[in-house]
Coordinates of C-alpha atoms and ligand atoms in Angstrom, one line a residue:
M23 CA 122.5 128.5 90.8
R24 CA 122.4 126.5 94.0
V25 CA 119.5 124.4 95.4
L26 CA 119.3 123.6 99.1
V27 CA 116.9 120.8 100.0
L28 CA 115.5 122.1 103.3
G29 CA 113.0 119.2 103.7
A30 CA 112.9 116.0 101.7
A31 CA 109.9 114.3 103.4
A32 CA 106.2 114.6 102.6
G33 CA 103.6 116.0 105.0
G34 CA 104.1 114.6 108.5
G35 CA 107.9 114.3 108.1
L36 CA 110.1 111.4 109.0
P37 CA 109.3 110.3 111.7
Q38 CA 105.7 111.5 111.7
W39 CA 104.6 112.3 115.3
N40 CA 101.9 109.5 115.5
C41 CA 103.3 107.0 113.1
N42 CA 104.8 103.6 114.0
C43 CA 105.6 102.4 110.5
E44 CA 109.0 100.7 109.8
C45 CA 110.6 103.9 108.4
C46 CA 109.4 106.0 111.3
R47 CA 110.6 103.5 113.8
C48 CA 114.0 103.3 112.1
A49 CA 114.2 107.1 111.9
R50 CA 113.7 107.2 115.7
S51 CA 116.2 104.4 116.4
G52 CA 118.7 105.1 113.7
A53 CA 118.4 101.6 112.3
R54 CA 118.6 100.6 108.6
G55 CA 120.4 103.9 107.8
V56 CA 117.3 106.0 108.2
T57 CA 117.8 109.6 109.5
P58 CA 115.0 112.0 110.4
Q59 CA 113.8 114.3 107.5
T60 CA 111.7 117.4 107.7
Q61 CA 108.8 118.4 105.5
S62 CA 108.9 119.4 101.9
S63 CA 110.8 122.6 100.9
I64 CA 113.8 123.8 98.9
A65 CA 115.7 127.1 98.9
V66 CA 117.3 128.5 95.7
T67 CA 120.0 131.1 95.2
T68 CA 121.9 132.5 92.2
D69 CA 124.2 134.8 94.2
G70 CA 124.7 132.9 97.5
E71 CA 123.2 135.9 99.4
N72 CA 119.5 136.0 98.4
Y73 CA 117.3 132.9 98.6
V74 CA 113.8 132.1 97.3
L75 CA 111.9 129.4 99.2
F76 CA 109.8 127.1 97.3
N77 CA 107.1 126.1 99.8
A78 CA 107.2 127.0 103.5
S79 CA 107.0 123.8 105.6
P80 CA 105.8 123.5 109.2
D81 CA 109.5 122.7 110.0
L82 CA 110.8 126.0 108.6
G83 CA 112.1 127.3 111.9
R84 CA 114.2 124.2 112.3
Q85 CA 115.3 124.3 108.6
I86 CA 116.5 127.9 108.9
A87 CA 118.3 127.0 112.1
S88 CA 120.2 124.1 110.5
N89 CA 121.1 126.0 107.3
P90 CA 123.5 128.9 108.1
A91 CA 123.0 130.4 104.6
L92 CA 119.5 131.3 105.8
H93 CA 120.6 133.0 109.1
P94 CA 120.4 136.8 109.4
Q95 CA 123.7 138.2 108.0
R96 CA 123.8 141.8 109.1
G97 CA 122.0 144.6 111.0
H98 CA 119.4 144.2 113.7
R99 CA 116.9 142.4 111.5
H100 CA 117.7 140.6 108.3
S101 CA 116.9 137.5 106.3
P102 CA 118.5 136.1 103.2
I103 CA 115.0 134.9 102.2
S104 CA 113.6 137.5 99.7
A105 CA 110.6 135.5 98.5
V106 CA 108.5 132.5 99.0
V107 CA 106.8 130.6 96.1
L108 CA 104.0 128.1 96.9
T109 CA 103.1 125.1 94.7
N110 CA 99.8 124.4 96.5
G111 CA 97.9 125.2 99.6
D112 CA 98.6 122.0 101.6
V113 CA 99.6 122.3 105.2
D114 CA 103.1 120.9 104.6
H115 CA 103.7 123.8 102.1
V116 CA 102.1 126.8 103.8
A117 CA 102.2 126.4 107.6
G118 CA 105.8 127.7 107.6
L119 CA 104.5 131.1 106.5
L120 CA 103.5 131.6 110.1
T121 CA 107.2 131.3 111.1
L122 CA 108.0 134.2 108.7
R123 CA 106.0 136.8 110.7
E124 CA 107.9 139.5 112.7
R125 CA 107.6 142.3 110.1
Q126 CA 110.2 141.1 107.7
S127 CA 109.8 142.2 104.1
F128 CA 109.6 139.6 101.4
S129 CA 107.2 138.7 98.6
L130 CA 104.8 135.8 98.5
F131 CA 104.1 134.2 95.1
A132 CA 101.3 131.8 94.4
T133 CA 98.4 131.3 92.0
A134 CA 95.2 133.4 92.6
R135 CA 93.5 130.3 93.8
V136 CA 96.1 129.5 96.5
H137 CA 96.1 133.2 97.6
E138 CA 92.3 133.1 97.9
N139 CA 92.5 130.1 100.1
L140 CA 95.1 131.6 102.4
A141 CA 93.0 134.7 102.6
K142 CA 90.2 132.6 104.0
N143 CA 92.4 131.6 106.9
A144 CA 92.7 134.8 109.0
V145 CA 95.7 133.4 110.9
F146 CA 97.8 134.2 107.7
D147 CA 97.0 137.9 108.2
V148 CA 100.0 137.8 110.5
L149 CA 102.0 138.3 107.3
N150 CA 101.1 142.0 107.3
P151 CA 100.7 143.3 103.7
E152 CA 102.8 146.4 104.7
C153 CA 105.8 144.0 104.8
V154 CA 104.8 141.0 102.8
E155 CA 103.7 141.6 99.2
H156 CA 101.2 139.0 98.0
R157 CA 101.7 138.4 94.3
E158 CA 99.3 136.4 92.2
M159 CA 101.2 134.4 89.6
P160 CA 99.3 133.4 86.4
L161 CA 100.2 130.0 85.0
E162 CA 102.6 129.8 82.1
K163 CA 104.0 133.3 82.5
S164 CA 107.7 133.8 83.2
L165 CA 108.5 136.2 86.0
T166 CA 111.9 137.5 87.1
L167 CA 112.2 137.8 90.9
D168 CA 114.6 140.5 91.9
P169 CA 115.7 140.3 95.6
G170 CA 115.5 144.1 96.1
L171 CA 112.0 144.5 94.5
C172 CA 110.9 141.4 96.4
R173 CA 111.8 143.1 99.7
G174 CA 109.9 146.2 98.7
A175 CA 112.8 148.4 97.5
K176 CA 112.0 150.9 94.7
E177 CA 115.1 149.9 92.6
P178 CA 116.0 146.4 91.5
T179 CA 119.1 144.8 93.1
G180 CA 120.1 143.6 89.7
S181 CA 122.0 140.6 91.0
G182 CA 120.7 137.4 92.5
Q183 CA 117.7 137.3 90.2
L184 CA 115.7 134.2 89.6
E185 CA 113.2 133.5 86.9
I186 CA 110.2 131.3 87.6
R187 CA 107.3 130.0 85.6
L188 CA 104.4 128.1 87.2
F189 CA 102.5 125.5 85.2
A190 CA 99.6 123.2 86.2
V191 CA 100.2 119.5 86.8
P192 CA 97.6 116.9 87.6
G193 CA 96.8 117.0 91.4
K194 CA 94.3 117.7 94.0
V195 CA 92.9 120.6 96.0
A196 CA 94.4 120.8 99.6
L197 CA 93.1 118.2 102.0
Y198 CA 91.3 120.7 104.2
L199 CA 89.5 122.2 101.2
E200 CA 88.2 119.0 99.7
D201 CA 84.5 119.3 98.8
A202 CA 82.9 115.9 99.0
S203 CA 79.8 117.1 97.1
A204 CA 81.9 118.2 94.1
G205 CA 82.3 114.7 92.7
E206 CA 85.5 112.8 91.8
G207 CA 87.9 115.8 91.8
F208 CA 86.7 117.2 95.2
G209 CA 86.4 120.6 93.6
T210 CA 90.0 120.6 92.3
V211 CA 90.9 123.2 89.6
A212 CA 94.1 123.7 87.6
E213 CA 95.6 126.3 89.8
D214 CA 95.5 124.1 92.9
T215 CA 98.7 122.1 92.1
V216 CA 101.5 123.7 90.1
A217 CA 105.0 122.8 89.2
V218 CA 107.8 125.4 88.8
E219 CA 110.4 125.9 86.1
I220 CA 113.2 127.8 87.8
S221 CA 116.0 129.5 85.8
D222 CA 119.1 131.6 86.4
P223 CA 118.6 134.4 83.9
R224 CA 122.4 135.0 83.8
S225 CA 123.6 131.4 83.2
G226 CA 120.5 130.1 81.5
E227 CA 120.6 127.0 83.8
R228 CA 117.1 125.8 84.7
F229 CA 115.4 123.0 86.5
F230 CA 112.0 121.7 87.5
Y231 CA 110.5 121.4 91.0
I232 CA 107.4 119.2 91.1
P233 CA 106.7 118.1 94.6
G234 CA 103.1 117.0 93.9
C235 CA 101.9 115.4 90.8
A236 CA 99.2 112.8 90.2
E237 CA 100.0 111.7 86.7
V238 CA 102.6 112.1 83.9
P239 CA 100.6 113.2 80.8
L240 CA 102.4 113.5 77.5
E241 CA 102.4 117.2 77.8
L242 CA 104.5 117.0 80.9
R243 CA 106.9 114.6 79.3
S244 CA 107.5 117.0 76.4
R245 CA 108.1 119.9 78.8
L246 CA 110.7 118.0 80.8
R247 CA 112.4 116.4 77.9
G248 CA 116.2 117.0 77.9
G249 CA 116.1 118.9 81.3
S250 CA 119.2 118.9 83.3
L251 CA 117.5 118.4 86.7
V252 CA 114.0 117.4 87.9
L253 CA 113.0 117.2 91.5
F254 CA 109.8 115.1 91.5
D255 CA 107.0 113.9 93.7
G256 CA 108.3 110.8 95.5
T257 CA 105.4 110.4 98.0
M258 CA 104.6 106.8 97.4
W259 CA 106.5 103.7 96.3
R260 CA 103.2 101.9 95.4
N261 CA 99.7 103.3 95.0
D262 CA 98.2 101.2 97.8
E263 CA 101.2 101.5 100.2
M264 CA 99.3 103.1 103.1
I265 CA 96.6 100.5 102.9
V266 CA 99.0 97.5 102.6
Q267 CA 100.9 98.8 105.6
G268 CA 97.7 99.3 107.6
M269 CA 98.5 103.0 107.9
G270 CA 95.5 104.5 106.2
Q271 CA 92.6 104.0 103.8
K272 CA 93.9 106.2 100.9
T273 CA 95.7 105.4 97.8
G274 CA 98.4 107.7 96.4
A275 CA 96.0 108.5 93.5
R276 CA 93.3 109.6 96.0
M277 CA 95.9 111.9 97.6
G278 CA 97.0 113.4 94.3
H279 CA 100.4 111.7 94.2
L280 CA 101.7 109.3 91.5
H281 CA 103.6 106.3 92.9
M282 CA 107.1 105.6 91.8
S283 CA 107.1 102.0 90.9
G284 CA 105.8 99.6 88.3
A285 CA 103.6 100.1 85.3
G286 CA 102.1 103.6 85.2
G287 CA 104.5 104.8 87.9
S288 CA 106.6 107.9 87.8
M289 CA 109.9 106.1 87.0
E290 CA 108.3 104.6 84.0
G291 CA 106.5 107.8 83.1
L292 CA 109.7 109.9 83.2
A293 CA 111.9 107.3 81.5
D294 CA 113.6 107.9 78.1
L295 CA 113.5 111.7 78.3
G296 CA 117.2 112.3 78.2
L297 CA 117.0 113.9 81.7
G298 CA 120.1 114.7 83.6
R299 CA 119.6 114.3 87.4
R300 CA 116.3 113.0 88.5
I301 CA 115.7 113.3 92.3
F302 CA 112.7 112.2 94.3
I303 CA 111.5 114.7 96.9
H304 CA 108.4 115.0 99.1
I305 CA 108.8 111.4 100.1
N306 CA 106.2 110.0 102.5
N307 CA 107.4 108.3 105.7
T308 CA 105.8 105.0 104.6
N309 CA 107.9 104.8 101.5
P310 CA 110.5 102.0 101.8
V311 CA 113.0 103.9 99.7
W312 CA 114.0 105.6 103.0
L313 CA 115.4 102.2 104.1
E314 CA 119.1 102.1 103.0
D315 CA 119.1 98.3 102.6
S316 CA 115.7 98.0 100.9
A317 CA 115.1 96.4 97.5
E318 CA 113.0 99.4 96.6
R319 CA 115.8 101.9 97.2
R320 CA 118.1 99.8 95.2
E321 CA 115.7 99.7 92.3
V322 CA 115.3 103.5 92.4
L323 CA 119.1 104.0 92.4
E324 CA 119.6 101.4 89.6
A325 CA 117.1 103.3 87.5
G326 CA 119.3 106.4 87.8
W327 CA 117.2 108.3 90.3
E328 CA 118.4 109.9 93.5
I329 CA 116.6 110.2 96.8
A330 CA 116.7 113.7 98.3
H331 CA 117.6 114.3 101.9
D332 CA 117.6 117.3 104.2
G333 CA 120.8 119.3 103.7
M334 CA 121.3 118.0 100.1
E335 CA 123.0 120.7 97.9
I336 CA 122.7 120.8 94.2
D337 CA 124.8 123.1 92.0
L338 CA 123.7 123.9 88.4
Ligands
MLT26 C1 99.8 115.9 100.5 O1 100.9 116.1 100.0 O2 99.0 115.0 100.1 C2 99.4 116.7 101.7 O3 100.6 117.3 102.3 C3 98.7 115.9 102.7 C4 98.5 116.7 104.0 O4 98.0 117.8 103.9 O5 98.8 116.2 105.0
MN27 MN1 102.3 117.3 100.9
ZN28 ZN1 105.6 106.4 109.4

């Protein structure tokens, strides 16, 4: 199984169009080892021919262009992308669906709640159900994605299959759906933010993709224990990072993202689990771990974590 990191940055990307923070300025100038990064998405294959996208970022067009494995390979119209799985309804994870119009057959997997929210936005009707099968995924149920069936064929391809299981993690409803009258959680329900366990049914290799997560409860620790690879929410270095930098009023917690550092942070929360590779992804442009010479980056690397980057390839 191979994982391609299409986009390592959080919503807004690096640099973000209107942001003048240190990391964004460095991404523009090339200083301090910072290179531009696109918004949050990975592509996974078990046969090198068929890919499942996990989230569809607003930068998807660029991401496809810069990853030859995702270019059309044959005939007049073709795409190696057989399916898209969504982990929430945030703009940085769904806007790329609009790039996938043009009558190409694939299947779209998400929780009932995320499908419902997409259905309220008529613009997503460009994904004509004649071509794009909308599949509701219940939580905690394993499903084997067959590339042929995902493209609407009657018979399974049999090779290139991928097994996925969605499970709820602490998080928040999409920003544009927040209901201020609904109290502390803004109307958030369990199906708003999910993580994915992704397995190769042939080799048995598996890993976890968790681009948004607000806390590490004991239950999540037990689930991840001994895992060979975890890609985890790296949005914030510290909870009040945006406020301290004068870049916004919100904490990481308010945005549904657990910060990396210190007591109660994700590095502490995911320590001592016997994990293999631990890689931060969905990293906000304000996060100083982007700066190659920063103390924060050094601390992350010394703790055994890696920082994802666009174009990173991981083989399991
Ligand atoms: C997030 O991860 O918090 C969202 O992508 C924020 C946004 O919609 O910009
Ligand atoms: Mn996001
Ligand atoms: Zn910035």
